[in-house]
CSV table of C-alpha atoms in Angstrom, one decimal:
chain,number,residue,atom,x,y,z
A,232,UNK,CA,119.0,110.4,79.1
A,233,UNK,CA,115.5,112.2,78.0
A,234,UNK,CA,114.1,108.6,76.2
A,235,UNK,CA,115.5,106.4,79.0
A,236,UNK,CA,113.4,108.9,81.4
A,237,UNK,CA,110.4,109.2,79.9
A,238,UNK,CA,110.2,105.3,79.7
A,239,UNK,CA,111.9,104.3,83.1
A,240,UNK,CA,107.9,107.3,83.9
A,241,UNK,CA,106.3,105.4,81.9
A,242,UNK,CA,107.1,102.0,83.5
A,243,UNK,CA,106.5,103.8,86.9
A,244,UNK,CA,103.0,104.4,86.1
A,245,UNK,CA,102.0,100.7,84.4
A,246,UNK,CA,103.7,99.2,87.5
A,247,UNK,CA,101.3,101.2,89.8
A,248,UNK,CA,98.2,101.0,87.8
A,249,UNK,CA,98.8,98.0,86.1
A,250,UNK,CA,100.9,95.7,88.8
A,251,UNK,CA,98.4,95.0,90.7
A,252,UNK,CA,96.3,93.2,88.4
A,253,UNK,CA,99.0,91.2,87.2
A,254,UNK,CA,100.3,90.3,90.6
A,255,UNK,CA,97.2,89.7,92.6
A,256,UNK,CA,97.9,90.4,96.2
A,257,UNK,CA,96.6,91.7,99.1
A,258,UNK,CA,98.5,95.1,100.2
A,259,UNK,CA,96.0,95.2,103.3
A,260,UNK,CA,96.7,90.9,104.5
A,261,UNK,CA,98.3,90.9,107.6
A,262,UNK,CA,101.4,87.6,108.2
A,263,UNK,CA,102.3,86.7,111.3
A,264,UNK,CA,104.6,84.7,109.8
A,265,UNK,CA,105.7,86.6,107.5
A,266,UNK,CA,107.1,89.6,108.7
A,267,UNK,CA,109.7,92.1,108.5
A,268,UNK,CA,111.2,89.1,105.6
A,269,UNK,CA,113.9,89.6,103.8
A,270,UNK,CA,113.9,90.1,99.4
A,271,UNK,CA,113.2,87.2,97.9
A,272,UNK,CA,110.5,84.8,95.7
A,273,UNK,CA,107.8,84.2,97.9
A,274,UNK,CA,108.2,88.2,98.3
A,275,UNK,CA,110.2,90.0,96.1
A,276,UNK,CA,110.5,93.5,98.1
A,277,UNK,CA,110.1,92.0,101.1
A,278,UNK,CA,107.8,92.5,104.2
A,279,UNK,CA,106.9,95.0,107.1
A,280,UNK,CA,107.0,95.3,110.5
A,281,UNK,CA,102.4,93.7,110.0
A,282,UNK,CA,103.8,90.9,108.0
A,283,UNK,CA,102.6,92.8,104.8
A,284,UNK,CA,103.8,92.2,101.0
A,285,UNK,CA,106.0,95.2,100.3
A,286,UNK,CA,106.3,94.9,96.3
A,287,UNK,CA,101.6,95.0,96.9
A,288,UNK,CA,101.6,97.9,98.7
A,289,UNK,CA,104.7,100.4,96.3
A,290,UNK,CA,102.0,99.5,93.6
A,291,UNK,CA,98.7,100.6,95.3
A,292,UNK,CA,100.6,103.9,97.4
A,293,UNK,CA,102.2,104.8,93.7
A,294,UNK,CA,98.4,104.8,92.3
A,295,UNK,CA,98.3,107.3,95.3
A,296,UNK,CA,101.5,109.1,95.2
A,297,UNK,CA,100.7,109.9,91.2
A,298,UNK,CA,97.7,110.9,91.1
A,299,UNK,CA,98.6,113.6,94.2
A,300,UNK,CA,101.5,114.4,92.2
A,301,UNK,CA,99.3,115.1,88.7
A,302,UNK,CA,96.9,116.0,89.8
A,303,UNK,CA,98.5,118.7,92.2
A,304,UNK,CA,101.1,120.2,88.8
A,305,UNK,CA,97.9,120.6,86.9
A,306,UNK,CA,96.1,122.5,88.8
A,307,UNK,CA,98.9,124.9,89.5
A,308,UNK,CA,99.5,125.4,86.7
A,309,UNK,CA,96.4,126.5,85.5
A,310,UNK,CA,96.2,129.0,88.2
A,311,UNK,CA,100.1,130.1,87.4
A,312,UNK,CA,98.7,130.6,83.5
A,313,UNK,CA,95.6,131.7,84.2
A,314,UNK,CA,96.7,134.5,86.4
A,315,UNK,CA,99.7,134.9,84.3
A,316,UNK,CA,98.3,135.8,81.1
A,317,UNK,CA,95.2,138.1,83.3
A,318,UNK,CA,97.5,139.7,84.9
A,319,UNK,CA,99.6,140.4,81.3
A,320,UNK,CA,96.5,141.5,79.9
A,321,UNK,CA,94.4,143.8,82.1
A,322,UNK,CA,97.4,145.6,84.1
A,323,UNK,CA,97.5,148.6,85.4
A,324,UNK,CA,96.8,147.8,89.6
A,325,UNK,CA,95.6,144.5,88.4
A,326,UNK,CA,99.7,143.4,87.6
A,327,UNK,CA,99.9,145.4,90.6
A,328,UNK,CA,97.6,143.1,93.2
A,329,UNK,CA,99.3,140.3,91.2
A,330,UNK,CA,103.1,141.1,92.6
A,331,UNK,CA,101.6,142.2,96.2
A,332,UNK,CA,99.8,138.5,96.3
A,333,UNK,CA,102.0,136.1,94.6
A,334,UNK,CA,105.8,138.2,97.6
A,335,UNK,CA,103.2,137.1,100.4
A,336,UNK,CA,102.9,133.2,99.6
A,337,UNK,CA,106.0,134.0,98.2
A,338,UNK,CA,107.6,135.8,101.7
A,339,UNK,CA,106.6,132.3,103.7
A,340,UNK,CA,108.8,129.4,103.0
A,341,UNK,CA,106.7,126.7,100.8
A,342,UNK,CA,107.7,123.8,103.6
A,343,UNK,CA,106.0,125.5,106.9
A,344,UNK,CA,102.4,126.4,104.4
A,345,UNK,CA,102.7,123.2,103.9
A,346,UNK,CA,102.8,122.4,107.4
A,347,UNK,CA,100.4,124.8,108.6
A,348,UNK,CA,97.6,123.6,106.4
A,349,UNK,CA,97.9,120.3,106.9
A,350,UNK,CA,97.8,120.5,110.4
A,351,UNK,CA,94.7,122.3,110.5
A,352,UNK,CA,92.3,119.5,108.1
A,353,UNK,CA,92.5,115.5,107.5
A,354,UNK,CA,94.6,115.2,105.2
A,355,UNK,CA,93.0,112.5,102.0
A,356,UNK,CA,94.1,113.0,99.1
A,357,UNK,CA,91.7,115.5,97.0
A,358,UNK,CA,92.8,117.9,100.3
A,359,UNK,CA,96.6,117.2,100.2
A,360,UNK,CA,96.1,117.5,96.3
A,361,UNK,CA,94.0,121.8,97.5
A,362,UNK,CA,96.4,122.1,99.5
A,363,UNK,CA,99.9,121.4,97.6
A,364,UNK,CA,98.2,123.5,94.4
A,365,UNK,CA,97.7,126.4,96.5
A,366,UNK,CA,101.5,126.0,97.8
A,367,UNK,CA,102.8,125.4,94.0
A,368,UNK,CA,101.6,128.4,91.8
A,369,UNK,CA,104.0,130.9,92.4
A,370,UNK,CA,106.2,130.1,89.3
A,371,UNK,CA,104.8,129.2,86.5
A,372,UNK,CA,102.5,132.5,87.8
A,373,UNK,CA,104.9,134.4,86.9
A,374,UNK,CA,106.6,132.3,84.3
A,375,UNK,CA,103.8,133.0,82.1
A,376,UNK,CA,103.5,136.1,83.2
A,377,UNK,CA,106.0,137.3,82.3
A,378,UNK,CA,106.9,135.8,79.3
A,379,UNK,CA,103.0,137.4,78.2
A,380,UNK,CA,104.3,140.2,78.6
A,381,UNK,CA,106.9,139.9,76.5
A,382,UNK,CA,104.4,138.8,74.0
A,383,UNK,CA,101.8,141.3,74.2
A,384,UNK,CA,104.6,143.4,72.8
A,385,UNK,CA,105.0,141.9,70.0
A,386,UNK,CA,103.9,144.1,67.1
A,387,UNK,CA,101.0,142.0,65.6
A,388,UNK,CA,99.7,141.3,69.4
A,389,UNK,CA,98.8,145.7,68.8
A,390,UNK,CA,97.5,145.5,65.0
A,391,UNK,CA,95.1,143.0,66.8
A,392,UNK,CA,94.2,144.9,70.1
A,393,UNK,CA,93.9,148.0,67.3
A,394,UNK,CA,91.6,145.4,65.0
A,395,UNK,CA,89.4,144.9,67.7
A,396,UNK,CA,89.9,141.5,67.9
A,397,UNK,CA,88.5,139.6,70.1
A,398,UNK,CA,90.6,138.6,73.1
A,399,UNK,CA,89.8,135.3,73.8
A,400,UNK,CA,90.5,134.5,70.2
A,401,UNK,CA,94.1,136.2,71.3
A,402,UNK,CA,94.8,134.3,73.2
A,403,UNK,CA,93.6,130.8,72.1
A,404,UNK,CA,95.2,131.7,69.0
A,405,UNK,CA,98.3,133.4,69.6
A,406,UNK,CA,99.4,133.2,73.4
A,407,UNK,CA,98.6,129.3,73.6
A,408,UNK,CA,101.6,128.1,70.9
A,409,UNK,CA,104.3,130.6,72.3
A,410,UNK,CA,103.3,129.4,75.9
A,411,UNK,CA,102.4,125.6,75.8
A,412,UNK,CA,106.7,124.8,76.1
A,413,UNK,CA,106.7,126.6,78.8
A,414,UNK,CA,103.6,125.4,80.9
A,415,UNK,CA,104.8,121.6,78.9
A,416,UNK,CA,108.1,122.5,81.2
A,417,UNK,CA,106.2,123.8,84.2
A,418,UNK,CA,103.8,121.2,84.9
A,419,UNK,CA,106.6,118.5,84.8
A,420,UNK,CA,108.5,120.8,87.7
A,421,UNK,CA,105.4,120.9,89.5
A,422,UNK,CA,104.6,116.4,89.3
A,423,UNK,CA,108.3,115.8,90.8
A,424,UNK,CA,107.6,118.7,93.2
A,425,UNK,CA,104.6,117.4,94.2
A,426,UNK,CA,105.3,114.4,95.1
A,427,UNK,CA,108.2,115.0,97.2
A,428,UNK,CA,106.2,117.7,98.5
A,429,UNK,CA,103.0,114.5,98.9
A,430,UNK,CA,106.0,111.9,100.9
A,431,UNK,CA,108.2,115.3,103.0
A,432,UNK,CA,104.6,115.1,105.0
A,433,UNK,CA,103.3,111.9,105.1
A,434,UNK,CA,107.1,110.9,106.1
A,435,UNK,CA,106.6,112.9,109.1
A,436,UNK,CA,102.7,112.2,110.2
A,437,UNK,CA,101.2,114.3,108.5
A,438,UNK,CA,100.3,112.3,104.7
A,439,UNK,CA,97.9,110.6,103.9
A,440,UNK,CA,97.0,108.0,107.0
A,441,UNK,CA,96.7,105.1,107.3
A,442,UNK,CA,94.1,102.9,105.7
A,443,UNK,CA,94.8,104.8,103.1
A,444,UNK,CA,99.1,104.2,101.6
A,445,UNK,CA,101.5,106.7,99.7
A,446,UNK,CA,105.5,106.1,98.9
A,447,UNK,CA,105.8,108.5,101.9
A,448,UNK,CA,103.3,106.8,104.3
A,449,UNK,CA,105.5,103.2,103.7
A,450,UNK,CA,108.4,104.9,103.7
A,451,UNK,CA,107.4,106.5,106.6
A,452,UNK,CA,107.2,103.1,108.2
A,453,UNK,CA,110.6,101.5,107.6
A,454,UNK,CA,112.4,104.6,109.7
A,455,UNK,CA,111.8,103.1,112.8
A,456,UNK,CA,113.1,99.1,111.1
A,457,UNK,CA,115.4,100.5,109.0
A,458,UNK,CA,118.5,99.7,111.7
A,459,UNK,CA,117.1,95.1,110.9
A,460,UNK,CA,114.9,95.8,107.6
A,461,UNK,CA,116.2,97.6,104.8
A,462,UNK,CA,114.1,97.1,102.4
A,463,UNK,CA,111.0,98.7,103.7
A,464,UNK,CA,112.0,102.0,103.4
A,465,UNK,CA,114.5,101.8,100.4
A,466,UNK,CA,112.4,100.3,98.5
A,467,UNK,CA,109.4,103.3,98.6
A,468,UNK,CA,112.9,105.4,98.2
A,469,UNK,CA,114.5,104.4,94.5
A,470,UNK,CA,110.0,104.5,93.4
A,471,UNK,CA,110.4,108.1,94.2
A,472,UNK,CA,113.4,108.9,93.1
A,473,UNK,CA,113.1,107.2,89.9
A,474,UNK,CA,110.4,109.5,88.8
A,475,UNK,CA,111.5,112.9,90.3
A,476,UNK,CA,114.2,111.9,88.5
A,477,UNK,CA,113.0,111.1,85.0
A,478,UNK,CA,110.9,114.4,85.5
A,479,UNK,CA,113.5,116.8,86.3
A,480,UNK,CA,116.0,115.2,82.5
A,481,UNK,CA,112.5,115.2,80.3
A,482,UNK,CA,112.8,118.8,82.3
A,483,UNK,CA,115.1,119.9,81.0
A,484,UNK,CA,115.6,118.5,77.7
A,485,UNK,CA,112.7,120.5,76.9
A,486,UNK,CA,114.6,124.0,78.3
A,487,UNK,CA,117.2,123.1,76.3
A,488,UNK,CA,115.1,122.5,72.8
A,489,UNK,CA,113.1,126.2,74.0
A,490,UNK,CA,116.3,127.9,74.5
A,491,UNK,CA,118.2,126.3,70.6
A,492,UNK,CA,115.0,127.1,69.4
A,493,UNK,CA,115.2,130.3,71.3
A,494,UNK,CA,117.8,130.7,69.8
A,495,UNK,CA,117.6,130.0,65.4
């Protein structure tokens, strides 16, 4: 299953970033003679209500969705990593402040916090990356904090501190290898969560706006014609499902390996 999930994820990435060069159809071209055509040899995934080729649009939209997903997960994971490690190392008042800030963020439902932030700005790729990152770092930070506390309590770490070894050297040489599996799992989960968040915002009309497109905005465009043109909503939904399902399986596989190592 992990191999199949990795292959599926790589396939979607190739489809989105290399596919447009091979397919060569303009995703923005309006064809009044090809409105809501069902999948066929001329239009493999059919067309939308403006006669645009859906396969070409899924390739173009996939670039935006994947960039937002991976970039948001990277930023939120880095924020969580830095915040979690610093809380465990500094402790005291800083750690108490950390708990207050995390609890404050967790008090607000993530969806409502996303909707509130997006409603006050003009959504773009980089704005969505920033907003999704701001609302998605807390879980990683708490995991990293708890694991960092466990690492800092190990005898050899205490000896290193007593020996006055530079904290940065301790972090890079000893903390980093032990935290790497957790960071990787958090990152893979974060990518799927960010793609779903962007898709949800775009579906509600608060995400990517024309002429840019994402899987979520394409999916949103098909909701009004779903009764007569199922393919307009089905294929972008399928792409979102493949990516998120693959990432969940990869994360589960990584967690299983981590648990096996801990039992040894």
